[in-house]
Amino acid sequence: MGTPAILSGSNDEAALSRLYLALCSENGLAHPQNRSQEQFVRAWELTGFLASDGFEWVFEQNYSADQLAAMLADVGFHEGAAFIRRAYSMVPEGLLAPGQQAPLFEHLRANFEPLKTLLYEYFRVADNHLLAALGDFVRQNRPDFEAVLA
């Protein structure tokens, strides 16, 4: 199924992956041309990092829970945004302050099993909602993607 099929209602993962790759420059870094493309790229990359590194990854970033959740909510994956907030709710706020990396990661290691359980719940929800949300987002913002999908 070709990438333009997204505009016809397809939520095919391979087509969405090709769209992401089309938004990348020759060096492999994303190079979105407008806000909608930027939102798609951020959500795609975030979900990829979650799939490979789990929720522990989010705590290594310089984004807040609200910023990360917005990356998913902005493309219509509100269910995923809720999981970001749930992961952050498992960490005492004081451990999120600058200079608290060592205690934060000790807390994450001590809570590995609950975070893993949350990640598996996220995977079940993402399997049912993520690709549909991304496909719908592209179709709702069609003018911002048409040149890339042509």
mmCIF file with all atom_site columns, C-alpha atoms in Angstrom:
data_model
loop_
_atom_site.group_PDB
_atom_site.id
_atom_site.type_symbol
_atom_site.label_atom_id
_atom_site.label_alt_id
_atom_site.label_comp_id
_atom_site.label_asym_id
_atom_site.label_entity_id
_atom_site.label_seq_id
_atom_site.pdbx_PDB_ins_code
_atom_site.Cartn_x
_atom_site.Cartn_y
_atom_site.Cartn_z
_atom_site.occupancy
_atom_site.B_iso_or_equiv
_atom_site.pdbx_formal_charge
_atom_site.auth_seq_id
_atom_site.auth_comp_id
_atom_site.auth_asym_id
_atom_site.auth_atom_id
_atom_site.pdbx_PDB_model_num
ATOM 1   C CA . MET A 1 1   ? 0.000  0.000  0.000  1.00 0.00 ? 1   MET A CA 1
ATOM 2   C CA . GLY A 1 2   ? 1.560  3.300  -1.075 1.00 0.00 ? 2   GLY A CA 1
ATOM 3   C CA . THR A 1 3   ? 2.081  6.362  1.040  1.00 0.00 ? 3   THR A CA 1
ATOM 4   C CA . PRO A 1 4   ? -0.673 8.323  -0.811 1.00 0.00 ? 4   PRO A CA 1
ATOM 5   C CA . ALA A 1 5   ? -3.110 5.669  0.443  1.00 0.00 ? 5   ALA A CA 1
ATOM 6   C CA . ILE A 1 6   ? -2.960 7.426  3.811  1.00 0.00 ? 6   ILE A CA 1
ATOM 7   C CA . LEU A 1 7   ? -5.026 10.226 2.280  1.00 0.00 ? 7   LEU A CA 1
ATOM 8   C CA . SER A 1 8   ? -7.590 7.653  1.153  1.00 0.00 ? 8   SER A CA 1
ATOM 9   C CA . GLY A 1 9   ? -8.100 6.281  4.662  1.00 0.00 ? 9   GLY A CA 1
ATOM 10  C CA . SER A 1 10  ? -5.237 3.837  5.169  1.00 0.00 ? 10  SER A CA 1
ATOM 11  C CA . ASN A 1 11  ? -3.558 3.606  8.558  1.00 0.00 ? 11  ASN A CA 1
ATOM 12  C CA . ASP A 1 12  ? -0.929 1.195  7.257  1.00 0.00 ? 12  ASP A CA 1
ATOM 13  C CA . GLU A 1 13  ? 2.172  1.279  9.454  1.00 0.00 ? 13  GLU A CA 1
ATOM 14  C CA . ALA A 1 14  ? 4.541  0.882  6.490  1.00 0.00 ? 14  ALA A CA 1
ATOM 15  C CA . ALA A 1 15  ? 2.928  3.833  4.699  1.00 0.00 ? 15  ALA A CA 1
ATOM 16  C CA . LEU A 1 16  ? 3.115  5.997  7.832  1.00 0.00 ? 16  LEU A CA 1
ATOM 17  C CA . SER A 1 17  ? 6.732  4.958  8.288  1.00 0.00 ? 17  SER A CA 1
ATOM 18  C CA . ARG A 1 18  ? 7.497  5.966  4.681  1.00 0.00 ? 18  ARG A CA 1
ATOM 19  C CA . LEU A 1 19  ? 5.857  9.332  5.376  1.00 0.00 ? 19  LEU A CA 1
ATOM 20  C CA . TYR A 1 20  ? 8.120  9.816  8.390  1.00 0.00 ? 20  TYR A CA 1
ATOM 21  C CA . LEU A 1 21  ? 11.164 8.885  6.324  1.00 0.00 ? 21  LEU A CA 1
ATOM 22  C CA . ALA A 1 22  ? 10.063 11.289 3.580  1.00 0.00 ? 22  ALA A CA 1
ATOM 23  C CA . LEU A 1 23  ? 10.115 14.041 6.196  1.00 0.00 ? 23  LEU A CA 1
ATOM 24  C CA . CYS A 1 24  ? 13.747 13.223 6.995  1.00 0.00 ? 24  CYS A CA 1
ATOM 25  C CA . SER A 1 25  ? 16.691 14.787 5.247  1.00 0.00 ? 25  SER A CA 1
ATOM 26  C CA . GLU A 1 26  ? 19.511 12.835 3.634  1.00 0.00 ? 26  GLU A CA 1
ATOM 27  C CA . ASN A 1 27  ? 21.370 12.639 6.966  1.00 0.00 ? 27  ASN A CA 1
ATOM 28  C CA . GLY A 1 28  ? 18.389 10.877 8.550  1.00 0.00 ? 28  GLY A CA 1
ATOM 29  C CA . LEU A 1 29  ? 17.292 13.779 10.728 1.00 0.00 ? 29  LEU A CA 1
ATOM 30  C CA . ALA A 1 30  ? 13.688 14.914 10.550 1.00 0.00 ? 30  ALA A CA 1
ATOM 31  C CA . HIS A 1 31  ? 13.179 18.111 8.616  1.00 0.00 ? 31  HIS A CA 1
ATOM 32  C CA . PRO A 1 32  ? 9.480  19.052 8.863  1.00 0.00 ? 32  PRO A CA 1
ATOM 33  C CA . GLN A 1 33  ? 8.329  21.992 6.750  1.00 0.00 ? 33  GLN A CA 1
ATOM 34  C CA . ASN A 1 34  ? 5.290  23.091 8.793  1.00 0.00 ? 34  ASN A CA 1
ATOM 35  C CA . ARG A 1 35  ? 3.636  22.711 12.191 1.00 0.00 ? 35  ARG A CA 1
ATOM 36  C CA . SER A 1 36  ? 1.566  19.647 11.257 1.00 0.00 ? 36  SER A CA 1
ATOM 37  C CA . GLN A 1 37  ? 4.615  17.824 9.933  1.00 0.00 ? 37  GLN A CA 1
ATOM 38  C CA . GLU A 1 38  ? 6.520  18.760 13.081 1.00 0.00 ? 38  GLU A CA 1
ATOM 39  C CA . GLN A 1 39  ? 3.738  17.373 15.265 1.00 0.00 ? 39  GLN A CA 1
ATOM 40  C CA . PHE A 1 40  ? 3.662  14.140 13.252 1.00 0.00 ? 40  PHE A CA 1
ATOM 41  C CA . VAL A 1 41  ? 7.454  13.754 13.494 1.00 0.00 ? 41  VAL A CA 1
ATOM 42  C CA . ARG A 1 42  ? 7.520  14.395 17.246 1.00 0.00 ? 42  ARG A CA 1
ATOM 43  C CA . ALA A 1 43  ? 4.753  11.878 17.913 1.00 0.00 ? 43  ALA A CA 1
ATOM 44  C CA . TRP A 1 44  ? 6.333  9.279  15.618 1.00 0.00 ? 44  TRP A CA 1
ATOM 45  C CA . GLU A 1 45  ? 9.730  9.646  17.269 1.00 0.00 ? 45  GLU A CA 1
ATOM 46  C CA . LEU A 1 46  ? 8.307  9.644  20.804 1.00 0.00 ? 46  LEU A CA 1
ATOM 47  C CA . THR A 1 47  ? 6.319  6.464  20.200 1.00 0.00 ? 47  THR A CA 1
ATOM 48  C CA . GLY A 1 48  ? 9.410  4.863  18.676 1.00 0.00 ? 48  GLY A CA 1
ATOM 49  C CA . PHE A 1 49  ? 11.512 5.689  21.717 1.00 0.00 ? 49  PHE A CA 1
ATOM 50  C CA . LEU A 1 50  ? 8.801  4.364  24.033 1.00 0.00 ? 50  LEU A CA 1
ATOM 51  C CA . ALA A 1 51  ? 8.653  1.134  22.030 1.00 0.00 ? 51  ALA A CA 1
ATOM 52  C CA . SER A 1 52  ? 12.403 0.620  22.216 1.00 0.00 ? 52  SER A CA 1
ATOM 53  C CA . ASP A 1 53  ? 13.374 2.102  25.604 1.00 0.00 ? 53  ASP A CA 1
ATOM 54  C CA . GLY A 1 54  ? 10.200 2.182  27.676 1.00 0.00 ? 54  GLY A CA 1
ATOM 55  C CA . PHE A 1 55  ? 8.993  4.954  29.964 1.00 0.00 ? 55  PHE A CA 1
ATOM 56  C CA . GLU A 1 56  ? 12.406 5.286  31.587 1.00 0.00 ? 56  GLU A CA 1
ATOM 57  C CA . TRP A 1 57  ? 13.453 7.111  28.391 1.00 0.00 ? 57  TRP A CA 1
ATOM 58  C CA . VAL A 1 58  ? 11.076 10.021 29.070 1.00 0.00 ? 58  VAL A CA 1
ATOM 59  C CA . PHE A 1 59  ? 12.878 10.804 32.305 1.00 0.00 ? 59  PHE A CA 1
ATOM 60  C CA . GLU A 1 60  ? 16.177 11.219 30.452 1.00 0.00 ? 60  GLU A CA 1
ATOM 61  C CA . GLN A 1 61  ? 14.735 14.042 28.335 1.00 0.00 ? 61  GLN A CA 1
ATOM 62  C CA . ASN A 1 62  ? 14.429 17.764 28.941 1.00 0.00 ? 62  ASN A CA 1
ATOM 63  C CA . TYR A 1 63  ? 10.668 17.724 28.410 1.00 0.00 ? 63  TYR A CA 1
ATOM 64  C CA . SER A 1 64  ? 7.998  17.940 31.077 1.00 0.00 ? 64  SER A CA 1
ATOM 65  C CA . ALA A 1 65  ? 5.182  15.416 31.379 1.00 0.00 ? 65  ALA A CA 1
ATOM 66  C CA . ASP A 1 66  ? 2.822  17.967 29.842 1.00 0.00 ? 66  ASP A CA 1
ATOM 67  C CA . GLN A 1 67  ? 5.121  18.580 26.874 1.00 0.00 ? 67  GLN A CA 1
ATOM 68  C CA . LEU A 1 68  ? 5.535  14.871 26.172 1.00 0.00 ? 68  LEU A CA 1
ATOM 69  C CA . ALA A 1 69  ? 1.827  14.196 26.617 1.00 0.00 ? 69  ALA A CA 1
ATOM 70  C CA . ALA A 1 70  ? 1.040  17.069 24.240 1.00 0.00 ? 70  ALA A CA 1
ATOM 71  C CA . MET A 1 71  ? 3.238  15.466 21.555 1.00 0.00 ? 71  MET A CA 1
ATOM 72  C CA . LEU A 1 72  ? 0.798  12.560 21.498 1.00 0.00 ? 72  LEU A CA 1
ATOM 73  C CA . ALA A 1 73  ? -2.401 14.488 22.167 1.00 0.00 ? 73  ALA A CA 1
ATOM 74  C CA . ASP A 1 74  ? -1.600 16.938 19.362 1.00 0.00 ? 74  ASP A CA 1
ATOM 75  C CA . VAL A 1 75  ? -1.892 14.112 16.825 1.00 0.00 ? 75  VAL A CA 1
ATOM 76  C CA . GLY A 1 76  ? -5.042 12.720 18.444 1.00 0.00 ? 76  GLY A CA 1
ATOM 77  C CA . PHE A 1 77  ? -3.430 9.923  20.454 1.00 0.00 ? 77  PHE A CA 1
ATOM 78  C CA . HIS A 1 78  ? -4.973 11.065 23.749 1.00 0.00 ? 78  HIS A CA 1
ATOM 79  C CA . GLU A 1 79  ? -4.792 7.553  25.145 1.00 0.00 ? 79  GLU A CA 1
ATOM 80  C CA . GLY A 1 80  ? -1.006 7.632  24.790 1.00 0.00 ? 80  GLY A CA 1
ATOM 81  C CA . ALA A 1 81  ? -0.838 11.042 26.441 1.00 0.00 ? 81  ALA A CA 1
ATOM 82  C CA . ALA A 1 82  ? -2.618 9.574  29.470 1.00 0.00 ? 82  ALA A CA 1
ATOM 83  C CA . PHE A 1 83  ? 0.094  6.916  29.773 1.00 0.00 ? 83  PHE A CA 1
ATOM 84  C CA . ILE A 1 84  ? 2.818  9.582  29.822 1.00 0.00 ? 84  ILE A CA 1
ATOM 85  C CA . ARG A 1 85  ? 1.010  11.288 32.699 1.00 0.00 ? 85  ARG A CA 1
ATOM 86  C CA . ARG A 1 86  ? 0.595  7.953  34.502 1.00 0.00 ? 86  ARG A CA 1
ATOM 87  C CA . ALA A 1 87  ? 4.336  7.253  34.204 1.00 0.00 ? 87  ALA A CA 1
ATOM 88  C CA . TYR A 1 88  ? 5.137  10.660 35.680 1.00 0.00 ? 88  TYR A CA 1
ATOM 89  C CA . SER A 1 89  ? 2.619  10.094 38.488 1.00 0.00 ? 89  SER A CA 1
ATOM 90  C CA . MET A 1 90  ? 4.758  7.132  39.592 1.00 0.00 ? 90  MET A CA 1
ATOM 91  C CA . VAL A 1 91  ? 7.686  9.441  40.413 1.00 0.00 ? 91  VAL A CA 1
ATOM 92  C CA . PRO A 1 92  ? 7.768  11.814 43.394 1.00 0.00 ? 92  PRO A CA 1
ATOM 93  C CA . GLU A 1 93  ? 7.867  15.392 42.104 1.00 0.00 ? 93  GLU A CA 1
ATOM 94  C CA . GLY A 1 94  ? 11.064 16.198 44.002 1.00 0.00 ? 94  GLY A CA 1
ATOM 95  C CA . LEU A 1 95  ? 12.958 13.597 41.966 1.00 0.00 ? 95  LEU A CA 1
ATOM 96  C CA . LEU A 1 96  ? 12.137 15.506 38.770 1.00 0.00 ? 96  LEU A CA 1
ATOM 97  C CA . ALA A 1 97  ? 14.089 18.584 39.898 1.00 0.00 ? 97  ALA A CA 1
ATOM 98  C CA . PRO A 1 98  ? 17.471 19.413 38.347 1.00 0.00 ? 98  PRO A CA 1
ATOM 99  C CA . GLY A 1 99  ? 20.370 17.636 40.015 1.00 0.00 ? 99  GLY A CA 1
ATOM 100 C CA . GLN A 1 100 ? 18.265 14.662 41.083 1.00 0.00 ? 100 GLN A CA 1
ATOM 101 C CA . GLN A 1 101 ? 19.299 12.266 38.313 1.00 0.00 ? 101 GLN A CA 1
ATOM 102 C CA . ALA A 1 102 ? 20.911 9.662  40.584 1.00 0.00 ? 102 ALA A CA 1
ATOM 103 C CA . PRO A 1 103 ? 17.955 9.396  43.023 1.00 0.00 ? 103 PRO A CA 1
ATOM 104 C CA . LEU A 1 104 ? 15.529 9.537  40.083 1.00 0.00 ? 104 LEU A CA 1
ATOM 105 C CA . PHE A 1 105 ? 17.156 6.617  38.311 1.00 0.00 ? 105 PHE A CA 1
ATOM 106 C CA . GLU A 1 106 ? 17.402 4.668  41.553 1.00 0.00 ? 106 GLU A CA 1
ATOM 107 C CA . HIS A 1 107 ? 13.647 5.193  41.965 1.00 0.00 ? 107 HIS A CA 1
ATOM 108 C CA . LEU A 1 108 ? 13.045 4.080  38.368 1.00 0.00 ? 108 LEU A CA 1
ATOM 109 C CA . ARG A 1 109 ? 15.160 0.943  38.891 1.00 0.00 ? 109 ARG A CA 1
ATOM 110 C CA . ALA A 1 110 ? 13.265 0.160  42.090 1.00 0.00 ? 110 ALA A CA 1
ATOM 111 C CA . ASN A 1 111 ? 9.974  0.549  40.203 1.00 0.00 ? 111 ASN A CA 1
ATOM 112 C CA . PHE A 1 112 ? 11.003 -1.334 37.074 1.00 0.00 ? 112 PHE A CA 1
ATOM 113 C CA . GLU A 1 113 ? 8.198  -3.909 37.277 1.00 0.00 ? 113 GLU A CA 1
ATOM 114 C CA . PRO A 1 114 ? 5.350  -1.388 37.691 1.00 0.00 ? 114 PRO A CA 1
ATOM 115 C CA . LEU A 1 115 ? 6.805  0.704  34.834 1.00 0.00 ? 115 LEU A CA 1
ATOM 116 C CA . LYS A 1 116 ? 7.081  -2.429 32.678 1.00 0.00 ? 116 LYS A CA 1
ATOM 117 C CA . THR A 1 117 ? 3.462  -3.309 33.450 1.00 0.00 ? 117 THR A CA 1
ATOM 118 C CA . LEU A 1 118 ? 2.426  0.217  32.477 1.00 0.00 ? 118 LEU A CA 1
ATOM 119 C CA . LEU A 1 119 ? 4.434  -0.064 29.251 1.00 0.00 ? 119 LEU A CA 1
ATOM 120 C CA . TYR A 1 120 ? 2.704  -3.310 28.310 1.00 0.00 ? 120 TYR A CA 1
ATOM 121 C CA . GLU A 1 121 ? -0.674 -1.653 28.938 1.00 0.00 ? 121 GLU A CA 1
ATOM 122 C CA . TYR A 1 122 ? 0.472  1.220  26.710 1.00 0.00 ? 122 TYR A CA 1
ATOM 123 C CA . PHE A 1 123 ? 1.453  -1.256 23.960 1.00 0.00 ? 123 PHE A CA 1
ATOM 124 C CA . ARG A 1 124 ? -2.021 -2.840 24.029 1.00 0.00 ? 124 ARG A CA 1
ATOM 125 C CA . VAL A 1 125 ? -3.672 0.568  23.718 1.00 0.00 ? 125 VAL A CA 1
ATOM 126 C CA . ALA A 1 126 ? -1.204 1.777  21.081 1.00 0.00 ? 126 ALA A CA 1
ATOM 127 C CA . ASP A 1 127 ? -1.850 -1.347 19.010 1.00 0.00 ? 127 ASP A CA 1
ATOM 128 C CA . ASN A 1 128 ? -5.500 -0.310 18.771 1.00 0.00 ? 128 ASN A CA 1
ATOM 129 C CA . HIS A 1 129 ? -5.269 3.484  18.569 1.00 0.00 ? 129 HIS A CA 1
ATOM 130 C CA . LEU A 1 130 ? -1.869 4.870  17.554 1.00 0.00 ? 130 LEU A CA 1
ATOM 131 C CA . LEU A 1 131 ? -1.831 4.244  13.803 1.00 0.00 ? 131 LEU A CA 1
ATOM 132 C CA . ALA A 1 132 ? -5.466 5.334  13.456 1.00 0.00 ? 132 ALA A CA 1
ATOM 133 C CA . ALA A 1 133 ? -4.696 8.579  15.298 1.00 0.00 ? 133 ALA A CA 1
ATOM 134 C CA . LEU A 1 134 ? -1.661 9.280  13.104 1.00 0.00 ? 134 LEU A CA 1
ATOM 135 C CA . GLY A 1 135 ? -3.542 8.454  9.898  1.00 0.00 ? 135 GLY A CA 1
ATOM 136 C CA . ASP A 1 136 ? -6.482 10.643 10.919 1.00 0.00 ? 136 ASP A CA 1
ATOM 137 C CA . PHE A 1 137 ? -4.103 13.461 11.837 1.00 0.00 ? 137 PHE A CA 1
ATOM 138 C CA . VAL A 1 138 ? -2.475 13.366 8.401  1.00 0.00 ? 138 VAL A CA 1
ATOM 139 C CA . ARG A 1 139 ? -5.882 13.354 6.677  1.00 0.00 ? 139 ARG A CA 1
ATOM 140 C CA . GLN A 1 140 ? -7.191 16.212 8.843  1.00 0.00 ? 140 GLN A CA 1
ATOM 141 C CA . ASN A 1 141 ? -4.109 18.242 7.909  1.00 0.00 ? 141 ASN A CA 1
ATOM 142 C CA . ARG A 1 142 ? -4.016 17.061 4.311  1.00 0.00 ? 142 ARG A CA 1
ATOM 143 C CA . PRO A 1 143 ? -2.735 20.313 2.766  1.00 0.00 ? 143 PRO A CA 1
ATOM 144 C CA . ASP A 1 144 ? 0.321  20.163 5.036  1.00 0.00 ? 144 ASP A CA 1
ATOM 145 C CA . PHE A 1 145 ? 1.237  16.661 3.813  1.00 0.00 ? 145 PHE A CA 1
ATOM 146 C CA . GLU A 1 146 ? 0.092  16.513 0.180  1.00 0.00 ? 146 GLU A CA 1
ATOM 147 C CA . ALA A 1 147 ? 3.432  17.557 -1.328 1.00 0.00 ? 147 ALA A CA 1
ATOM 148 C CA . VAL A 1 148 ? 5.259  14.893 0.684  1.00 0.00 ? 148 VAL A CA 1
ATOM 149 C CA . LEU A 1 149 ? 2.695  12.200 -0.138 1.00 0.00 ? 149 LEU A CA 1
ATOM 150 C CA . ALA A 1 150 ? 2.594  12.944 -3.888 1.00 0.00 ? 150 ALA A CA 1
#
